[in-house]
Short mmCIF file of C-alpha atoms and ligand atoms in Angstrom, two decimals:
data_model
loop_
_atom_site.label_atom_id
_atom_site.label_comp_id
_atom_site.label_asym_id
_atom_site.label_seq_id
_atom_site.Cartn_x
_atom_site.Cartn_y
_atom_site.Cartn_z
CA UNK A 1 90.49 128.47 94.89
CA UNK A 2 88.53 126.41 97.51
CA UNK A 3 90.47 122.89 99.06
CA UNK A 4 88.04 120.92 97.39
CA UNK A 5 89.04 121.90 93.60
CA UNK A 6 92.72 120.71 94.41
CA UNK A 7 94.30 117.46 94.68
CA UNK A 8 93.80 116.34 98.30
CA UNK A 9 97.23 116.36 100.47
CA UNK A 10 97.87 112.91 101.64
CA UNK A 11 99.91 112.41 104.79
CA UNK A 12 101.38 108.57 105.17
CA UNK A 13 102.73 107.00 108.52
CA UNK A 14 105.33 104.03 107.45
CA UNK A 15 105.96 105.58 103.92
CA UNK A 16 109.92 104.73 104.01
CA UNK A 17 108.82 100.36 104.19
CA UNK A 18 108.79 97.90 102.05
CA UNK A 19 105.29 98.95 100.67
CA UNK A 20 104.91 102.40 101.74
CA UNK A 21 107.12 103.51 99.71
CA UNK A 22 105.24 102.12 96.55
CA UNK A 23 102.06 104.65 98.00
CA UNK A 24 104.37 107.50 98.38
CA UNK A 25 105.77 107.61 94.56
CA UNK A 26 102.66 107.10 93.87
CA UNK A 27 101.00 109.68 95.47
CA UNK A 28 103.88 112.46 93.81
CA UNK A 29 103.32 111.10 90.27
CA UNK A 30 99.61 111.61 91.13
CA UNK A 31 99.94 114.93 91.71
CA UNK A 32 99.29 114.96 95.53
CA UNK A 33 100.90 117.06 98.11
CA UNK A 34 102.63 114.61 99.86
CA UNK A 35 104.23 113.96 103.50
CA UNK A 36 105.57 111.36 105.77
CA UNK A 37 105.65 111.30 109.37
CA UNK A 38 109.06 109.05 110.00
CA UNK A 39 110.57 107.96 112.89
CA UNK A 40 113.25 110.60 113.56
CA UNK A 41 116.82 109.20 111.47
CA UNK A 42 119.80 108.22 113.25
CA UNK A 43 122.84 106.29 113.26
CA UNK A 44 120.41 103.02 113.87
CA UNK A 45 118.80 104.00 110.25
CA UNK A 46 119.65 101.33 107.97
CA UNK A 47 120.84 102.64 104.55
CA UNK A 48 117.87 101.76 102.33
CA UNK A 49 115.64 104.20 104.72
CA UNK A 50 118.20 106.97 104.18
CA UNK A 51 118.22 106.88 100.39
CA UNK A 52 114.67 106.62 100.29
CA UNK A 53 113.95 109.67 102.60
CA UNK A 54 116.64 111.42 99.64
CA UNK A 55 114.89 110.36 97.04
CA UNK A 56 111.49 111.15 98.47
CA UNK A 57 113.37 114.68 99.47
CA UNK A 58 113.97 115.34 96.07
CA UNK A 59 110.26 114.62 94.62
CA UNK A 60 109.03 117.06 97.13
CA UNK A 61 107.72 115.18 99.88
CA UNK A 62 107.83 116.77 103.11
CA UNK A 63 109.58 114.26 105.88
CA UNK A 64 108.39 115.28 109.30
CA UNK A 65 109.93 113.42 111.73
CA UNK A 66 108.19 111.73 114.75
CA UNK A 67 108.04 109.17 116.98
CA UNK A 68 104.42 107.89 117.21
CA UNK A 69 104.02 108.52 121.16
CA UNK A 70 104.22 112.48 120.15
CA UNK A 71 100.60 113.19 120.19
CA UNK A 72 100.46 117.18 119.33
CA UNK A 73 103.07 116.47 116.90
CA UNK A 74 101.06 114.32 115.02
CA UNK A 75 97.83 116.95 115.47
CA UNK A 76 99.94 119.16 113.87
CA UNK A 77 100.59 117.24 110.31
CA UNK A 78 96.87 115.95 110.34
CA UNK A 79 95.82 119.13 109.94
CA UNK A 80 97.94 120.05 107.56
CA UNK A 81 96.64 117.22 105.30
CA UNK A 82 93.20 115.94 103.75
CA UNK A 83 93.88 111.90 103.54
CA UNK A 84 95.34 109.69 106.04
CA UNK A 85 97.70 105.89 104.98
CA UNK A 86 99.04 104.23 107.10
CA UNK A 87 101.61 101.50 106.19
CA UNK A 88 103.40 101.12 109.15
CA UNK A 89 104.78 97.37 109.73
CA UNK A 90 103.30 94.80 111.34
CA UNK A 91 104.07 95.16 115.19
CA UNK A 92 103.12 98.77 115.31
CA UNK A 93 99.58 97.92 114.27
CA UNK A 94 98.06 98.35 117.70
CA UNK A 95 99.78 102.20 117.48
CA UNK A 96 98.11 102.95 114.83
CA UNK A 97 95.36 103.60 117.95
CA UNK A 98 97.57 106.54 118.37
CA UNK A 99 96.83 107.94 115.11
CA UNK A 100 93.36 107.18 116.08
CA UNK A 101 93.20 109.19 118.47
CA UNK A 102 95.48 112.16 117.29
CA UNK A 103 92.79 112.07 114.25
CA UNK A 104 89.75 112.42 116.50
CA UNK A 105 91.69 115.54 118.24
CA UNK A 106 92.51 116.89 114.62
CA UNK A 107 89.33 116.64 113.81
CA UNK A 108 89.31 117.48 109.56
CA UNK A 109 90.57 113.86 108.36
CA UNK A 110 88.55 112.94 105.43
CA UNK A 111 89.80 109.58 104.78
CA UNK A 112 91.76 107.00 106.73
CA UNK A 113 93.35 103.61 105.23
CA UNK A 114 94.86 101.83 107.63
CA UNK A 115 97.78 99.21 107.61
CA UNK A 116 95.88 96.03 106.38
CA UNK A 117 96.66 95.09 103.04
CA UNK A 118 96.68 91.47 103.16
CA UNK A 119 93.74 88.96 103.59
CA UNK A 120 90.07 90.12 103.96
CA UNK A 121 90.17 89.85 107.95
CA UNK A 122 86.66 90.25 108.38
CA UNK A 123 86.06 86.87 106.23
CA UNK A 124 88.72 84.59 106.85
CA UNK A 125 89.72 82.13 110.40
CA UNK A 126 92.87 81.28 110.33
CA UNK A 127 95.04 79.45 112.37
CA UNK A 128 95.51 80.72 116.04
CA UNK A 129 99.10 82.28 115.12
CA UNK A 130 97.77 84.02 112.26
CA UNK A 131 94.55 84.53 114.36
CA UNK A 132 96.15 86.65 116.67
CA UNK A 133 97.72 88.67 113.99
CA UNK A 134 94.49 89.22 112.02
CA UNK A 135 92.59 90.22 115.54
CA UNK A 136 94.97 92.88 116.01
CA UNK A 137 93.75 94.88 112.20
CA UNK A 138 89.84 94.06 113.51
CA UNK A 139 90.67 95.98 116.57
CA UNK A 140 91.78 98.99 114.53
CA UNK A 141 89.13 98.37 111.63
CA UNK A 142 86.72 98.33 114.84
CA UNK A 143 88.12 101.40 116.59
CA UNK A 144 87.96 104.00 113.31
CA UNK A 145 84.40 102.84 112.92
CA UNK A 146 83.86 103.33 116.09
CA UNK A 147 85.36 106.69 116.14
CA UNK A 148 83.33 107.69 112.91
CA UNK A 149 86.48 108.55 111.34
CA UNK A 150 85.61 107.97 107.45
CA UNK A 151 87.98 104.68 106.05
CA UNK A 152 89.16 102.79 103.50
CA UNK A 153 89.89 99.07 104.54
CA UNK A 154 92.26 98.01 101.52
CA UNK A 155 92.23 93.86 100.98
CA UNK A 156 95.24 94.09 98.64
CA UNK A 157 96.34 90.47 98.81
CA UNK A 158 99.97 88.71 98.47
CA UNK A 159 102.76 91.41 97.77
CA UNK A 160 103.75 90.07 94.20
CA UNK A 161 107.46 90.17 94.33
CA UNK A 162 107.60 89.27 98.26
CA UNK A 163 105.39 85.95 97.64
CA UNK A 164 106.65 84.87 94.40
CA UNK A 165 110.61 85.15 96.21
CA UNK A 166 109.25 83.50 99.24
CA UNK A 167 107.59 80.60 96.79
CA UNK A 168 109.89 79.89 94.04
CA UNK A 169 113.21 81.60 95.32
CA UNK A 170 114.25 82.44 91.86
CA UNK A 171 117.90 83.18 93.52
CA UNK A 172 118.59 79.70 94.22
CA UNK A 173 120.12 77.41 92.18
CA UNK A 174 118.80 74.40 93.30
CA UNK A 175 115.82 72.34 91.16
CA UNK A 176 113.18 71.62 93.84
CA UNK A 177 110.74 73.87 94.95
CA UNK A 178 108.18 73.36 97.95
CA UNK A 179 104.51 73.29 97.45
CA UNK A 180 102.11 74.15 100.47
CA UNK A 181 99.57 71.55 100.55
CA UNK A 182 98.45 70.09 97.11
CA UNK A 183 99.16 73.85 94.99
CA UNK A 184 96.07 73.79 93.75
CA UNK A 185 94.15 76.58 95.98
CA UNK A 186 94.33 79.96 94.06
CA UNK A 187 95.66 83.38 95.46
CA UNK A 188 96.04 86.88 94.67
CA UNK A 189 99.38 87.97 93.61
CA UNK A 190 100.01 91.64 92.93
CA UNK A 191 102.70 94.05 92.19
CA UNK A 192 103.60 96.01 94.78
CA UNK A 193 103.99 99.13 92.24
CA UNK A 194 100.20 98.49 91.77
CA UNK A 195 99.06 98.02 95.12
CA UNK A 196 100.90 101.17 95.48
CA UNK A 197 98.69 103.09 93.14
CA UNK A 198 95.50 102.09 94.10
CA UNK A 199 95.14 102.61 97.34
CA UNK A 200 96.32 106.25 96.33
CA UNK A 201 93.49 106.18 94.03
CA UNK A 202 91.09 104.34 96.37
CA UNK A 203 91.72 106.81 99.57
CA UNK A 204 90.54 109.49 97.06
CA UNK A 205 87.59 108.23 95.61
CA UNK A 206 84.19 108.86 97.08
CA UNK A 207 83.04 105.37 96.28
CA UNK A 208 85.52 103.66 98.65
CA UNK A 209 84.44 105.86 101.28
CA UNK A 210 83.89 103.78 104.64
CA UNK A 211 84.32 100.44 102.38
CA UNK A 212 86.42 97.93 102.28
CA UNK A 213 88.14 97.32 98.55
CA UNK A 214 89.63 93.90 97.38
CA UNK A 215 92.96 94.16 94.68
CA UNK A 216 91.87 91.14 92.68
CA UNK A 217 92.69 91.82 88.84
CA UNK A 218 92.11 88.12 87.20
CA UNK A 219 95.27 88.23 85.65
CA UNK A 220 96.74 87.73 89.09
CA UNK A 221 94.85 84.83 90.09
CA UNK A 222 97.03 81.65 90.21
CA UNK A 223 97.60 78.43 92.02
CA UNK A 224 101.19 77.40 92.95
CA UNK A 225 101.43 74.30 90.73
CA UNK A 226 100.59 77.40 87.77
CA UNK A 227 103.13 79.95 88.91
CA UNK A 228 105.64 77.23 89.09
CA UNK A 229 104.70 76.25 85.54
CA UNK A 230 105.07 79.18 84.60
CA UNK A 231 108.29 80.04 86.10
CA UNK A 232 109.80 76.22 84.21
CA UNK A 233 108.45 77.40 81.26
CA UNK A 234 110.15 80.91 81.40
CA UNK A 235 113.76 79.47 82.78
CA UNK A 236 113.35 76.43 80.28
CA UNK A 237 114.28 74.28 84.26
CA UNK A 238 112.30 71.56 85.12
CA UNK A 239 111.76 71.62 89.11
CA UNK A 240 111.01 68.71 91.46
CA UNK A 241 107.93 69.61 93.75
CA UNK A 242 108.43 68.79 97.12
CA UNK A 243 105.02 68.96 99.15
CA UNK A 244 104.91 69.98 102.78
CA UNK A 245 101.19 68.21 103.50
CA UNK A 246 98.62 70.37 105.56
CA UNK A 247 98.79 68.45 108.41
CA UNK A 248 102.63 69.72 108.91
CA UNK A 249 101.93 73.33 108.37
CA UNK A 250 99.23 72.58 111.49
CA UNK A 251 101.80 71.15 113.04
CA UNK A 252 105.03 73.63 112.88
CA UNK A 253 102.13 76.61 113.88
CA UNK A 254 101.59 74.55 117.16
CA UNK A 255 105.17 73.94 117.53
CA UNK A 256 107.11 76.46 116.64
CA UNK A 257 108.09 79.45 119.00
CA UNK A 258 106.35 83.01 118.19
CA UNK A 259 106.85 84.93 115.89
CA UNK A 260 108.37 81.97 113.42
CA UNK A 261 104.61 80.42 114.03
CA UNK A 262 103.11 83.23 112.33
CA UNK A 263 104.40 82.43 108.79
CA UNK A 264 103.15 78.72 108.59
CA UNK A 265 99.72 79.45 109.79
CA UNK A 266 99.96 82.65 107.16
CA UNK A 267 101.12 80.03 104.39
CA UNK A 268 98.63 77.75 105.98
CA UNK A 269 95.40 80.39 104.96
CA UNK A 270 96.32 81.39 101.53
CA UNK A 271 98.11 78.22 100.02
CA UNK A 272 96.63 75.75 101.54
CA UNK A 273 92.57 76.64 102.25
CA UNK A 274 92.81 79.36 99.57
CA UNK A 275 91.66 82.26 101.74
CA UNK A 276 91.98 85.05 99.41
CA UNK A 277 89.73 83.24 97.10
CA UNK A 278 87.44 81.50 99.53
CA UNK A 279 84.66 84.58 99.08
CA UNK A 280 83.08 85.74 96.14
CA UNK A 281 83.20 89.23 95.21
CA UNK A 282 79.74 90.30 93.95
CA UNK A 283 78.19 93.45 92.25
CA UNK A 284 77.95 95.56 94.70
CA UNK A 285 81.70 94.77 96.19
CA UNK A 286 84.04 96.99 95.64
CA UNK A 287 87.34 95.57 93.40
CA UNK A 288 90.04 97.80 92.52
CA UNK A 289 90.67 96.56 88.91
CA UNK A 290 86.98 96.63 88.02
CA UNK A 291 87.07 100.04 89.82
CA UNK A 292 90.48 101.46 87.82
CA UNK A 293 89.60 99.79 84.47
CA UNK A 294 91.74 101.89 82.45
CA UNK A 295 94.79 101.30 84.81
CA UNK A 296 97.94 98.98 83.08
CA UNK A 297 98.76 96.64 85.17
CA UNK A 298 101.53 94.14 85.91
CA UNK A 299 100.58 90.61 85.63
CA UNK A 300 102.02 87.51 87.63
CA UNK A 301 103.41 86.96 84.15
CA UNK A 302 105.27 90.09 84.12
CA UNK A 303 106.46 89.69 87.40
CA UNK A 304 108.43 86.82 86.82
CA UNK A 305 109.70 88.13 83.90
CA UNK A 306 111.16 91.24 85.87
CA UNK A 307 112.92 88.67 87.67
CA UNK A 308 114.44 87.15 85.01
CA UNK A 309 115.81 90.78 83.47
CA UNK A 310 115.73 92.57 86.43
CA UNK A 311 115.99 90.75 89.98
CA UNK A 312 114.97 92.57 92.81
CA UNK A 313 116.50 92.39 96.47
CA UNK A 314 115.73 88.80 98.12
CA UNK A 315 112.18 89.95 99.85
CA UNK A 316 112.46 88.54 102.96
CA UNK A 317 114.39 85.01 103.35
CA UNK A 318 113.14 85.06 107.18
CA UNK A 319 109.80 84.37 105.88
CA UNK A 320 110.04 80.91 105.49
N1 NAP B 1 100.01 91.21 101.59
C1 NAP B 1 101.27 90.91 101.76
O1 NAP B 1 101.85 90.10 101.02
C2 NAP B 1 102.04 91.58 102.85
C3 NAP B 1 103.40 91.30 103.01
C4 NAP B 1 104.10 92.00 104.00
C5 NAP B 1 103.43 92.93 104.80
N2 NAP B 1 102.11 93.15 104.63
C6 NAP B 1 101.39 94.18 105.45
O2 NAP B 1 101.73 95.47 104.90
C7 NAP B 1 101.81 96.43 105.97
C8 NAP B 1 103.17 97.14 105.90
O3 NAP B 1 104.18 96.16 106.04
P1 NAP B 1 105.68 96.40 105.48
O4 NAP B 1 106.33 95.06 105.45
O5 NAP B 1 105.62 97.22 104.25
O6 NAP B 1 106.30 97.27 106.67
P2 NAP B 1 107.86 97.53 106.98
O7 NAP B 1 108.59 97.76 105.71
O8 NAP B 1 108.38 96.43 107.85
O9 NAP B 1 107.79 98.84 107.86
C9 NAP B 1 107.08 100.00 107.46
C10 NAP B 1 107.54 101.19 108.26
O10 NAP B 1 107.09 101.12 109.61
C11 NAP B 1 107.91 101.99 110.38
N3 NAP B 1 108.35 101.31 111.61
C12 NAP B 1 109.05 100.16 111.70
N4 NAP B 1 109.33 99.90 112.99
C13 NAP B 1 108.80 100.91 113.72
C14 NAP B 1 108.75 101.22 115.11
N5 NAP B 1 109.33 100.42 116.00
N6 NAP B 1 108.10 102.35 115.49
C15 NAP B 1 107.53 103.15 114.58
N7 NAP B 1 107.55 102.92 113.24
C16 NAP B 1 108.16 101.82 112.83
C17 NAP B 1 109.16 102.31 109.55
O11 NAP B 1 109.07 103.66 109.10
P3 NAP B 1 110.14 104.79 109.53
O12 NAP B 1 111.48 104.15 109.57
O13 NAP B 1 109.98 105.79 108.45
O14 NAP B 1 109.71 105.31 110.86
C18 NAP B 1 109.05 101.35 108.40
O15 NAP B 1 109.63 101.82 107.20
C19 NAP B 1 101.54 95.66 107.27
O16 NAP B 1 100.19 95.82 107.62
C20 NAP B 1 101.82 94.21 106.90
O17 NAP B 1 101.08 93.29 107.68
C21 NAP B 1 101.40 92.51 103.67
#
């Protein structure tokens, strides 16, 4: 049967982190042939990364292990594969040039999403700590055009879970939550299960090809002052707001020593100037939810109920 008849075999770099993962369950339950390139495990391997590689073992996804400086290596499982994600964390976005490159030399690549997912970088100026940040995904957006390497640039907004532990810390007991500048601007909140499944489903479809895609399902589309209505009505607590005015956030990202700059100036874009909803999306844009109609999704509203039944892992306390 010719290549083109089966499901395409999807390689992702990063596929053990905190959203990579998401794309490479996805990508099994999807029916996808379905590898990771991993850094090789060792006794530094936290726990989490082990159990994941198991549990990824027993689905049937292929682990190679790599270190992203071994350029044949990575030749090799490019051209073993059809579609290219990369999720790899934040200060390994400039590698991704590696891949880059080790894509030109392969040579059969049809489609290559790289590590954005977050704000629309080619629409937004932030603050110069998130600035720098955002530079560093135009360079690689830049370089795969470039290259003429076909792409998928994914806009997938906040990570549901991450933002709504980072906002309301639904672990702690006490009764006052922050609010970033007046909590009226509205973001983008979705579930990283979601974001998960379509950019599996956008890296295969031939209308995303060498587009960017936005994750904005309405449903997900809230201010702070709603999500932390939302959360008093659920828990039946009243919480005092405490606001942290602009003009601080400014502040702190002049002040404070990199990388702890990055965060306020991030908070800054999306909670304060409303970023991910400072740009329409018209007709011909592409947005995932109008683009997956059928798919069920899980709302905001869900969300917070999962952390009522069900509470994941503190996301990551270091953010703010
Ligand atoms: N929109 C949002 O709300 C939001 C929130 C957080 C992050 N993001 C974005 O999402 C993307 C992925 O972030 P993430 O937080 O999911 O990543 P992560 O969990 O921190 O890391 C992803 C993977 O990168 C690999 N990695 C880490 N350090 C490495 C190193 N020194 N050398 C080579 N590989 C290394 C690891 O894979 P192995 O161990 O398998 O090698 C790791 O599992 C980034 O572009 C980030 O900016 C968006």
């Amino acid at each position: 049967m010719a290549r083109e008849a089966e499901a395409s075999r999807i390689l992702i770099f990063g596929g053990t982190g905190y959203i990579g993962k998401h794309m490479v369950r996805a990508s099994v339950s999807l029916g996808h042939p379905t590898c990771i390139y991993a850094r090789p495990a060792g006794p530094a391997t936290r726990p989490s990364n082990l159990n994941l590689r198991r549990e990824f073992h027993s689905i049937g996804v292929h682990i190679i292990e790599g270190e992203l400086e071994e350029h044949e290596k990575i030749v090799a499982a490019l051209k073993k594969v059809d579609i290219v994600i990369s999720a790899l964390a934040y200060p390994q976005v400039l590698d991704q040039l590696k891949i880059i490159d080790a894509i030109i030399a392969a040579g059969n690549i049809k489609r290559f999403v790289p590590s954005d997912f977050g704000c629309e970088e080619d629409k937004i100026k932030a603050l110069p700590p998130f600035e720098e940040f955002l530079e560093k995904k135009r360079k690689i957006r830049r370089a795969i055009e470039a290259a003429g390497i076909p792409f998928t640039f994914v806009t997938a907004n906040c990570f549901a879970t991450y933002f709504v532990d980072v906002l309301l810390h639904p672990h702690d007991p006490s009764d006052e939550i922050v609010v970033y500048g007046n909590g009226e601007a509205k973001a983008v909140l979705n579930y990283e299960e979601d974001i998960g499944k379509y950019t599996i489903k956008v890296a295969n479809d031939p209308r995303a090809c060498n587009r960017v895609v936005t994750y904005r399902p309405e449903p997900n589309i809230i201010s702070q002052h709603q999500l932390i209505s939302l959360w008093e009505e659920k828990t039946g607590r009243s919480f005092k707001r405490v606001y942290v005015p602009e003009e601080d956030l400014v502040k702190l990202s002049q002040t404070l020593p990199p990388p702890e700059n990055i965060p306020v100036s991030i908070l800054h874009s999306i909670f304060v100037k409303g970023d991910m909803m400072s740009y329409e999306i018209i007709e011909d844009d592409l947005e995932a939810s109008r683009m997956y109609a059928e798919m069920q999704l899980t709302t905001v509203d869900q969300v917070l109920d999962i952390f009522l039944t069900d509470p994941p892992e503190p996301a990551r306390a270091a953010f703010v």
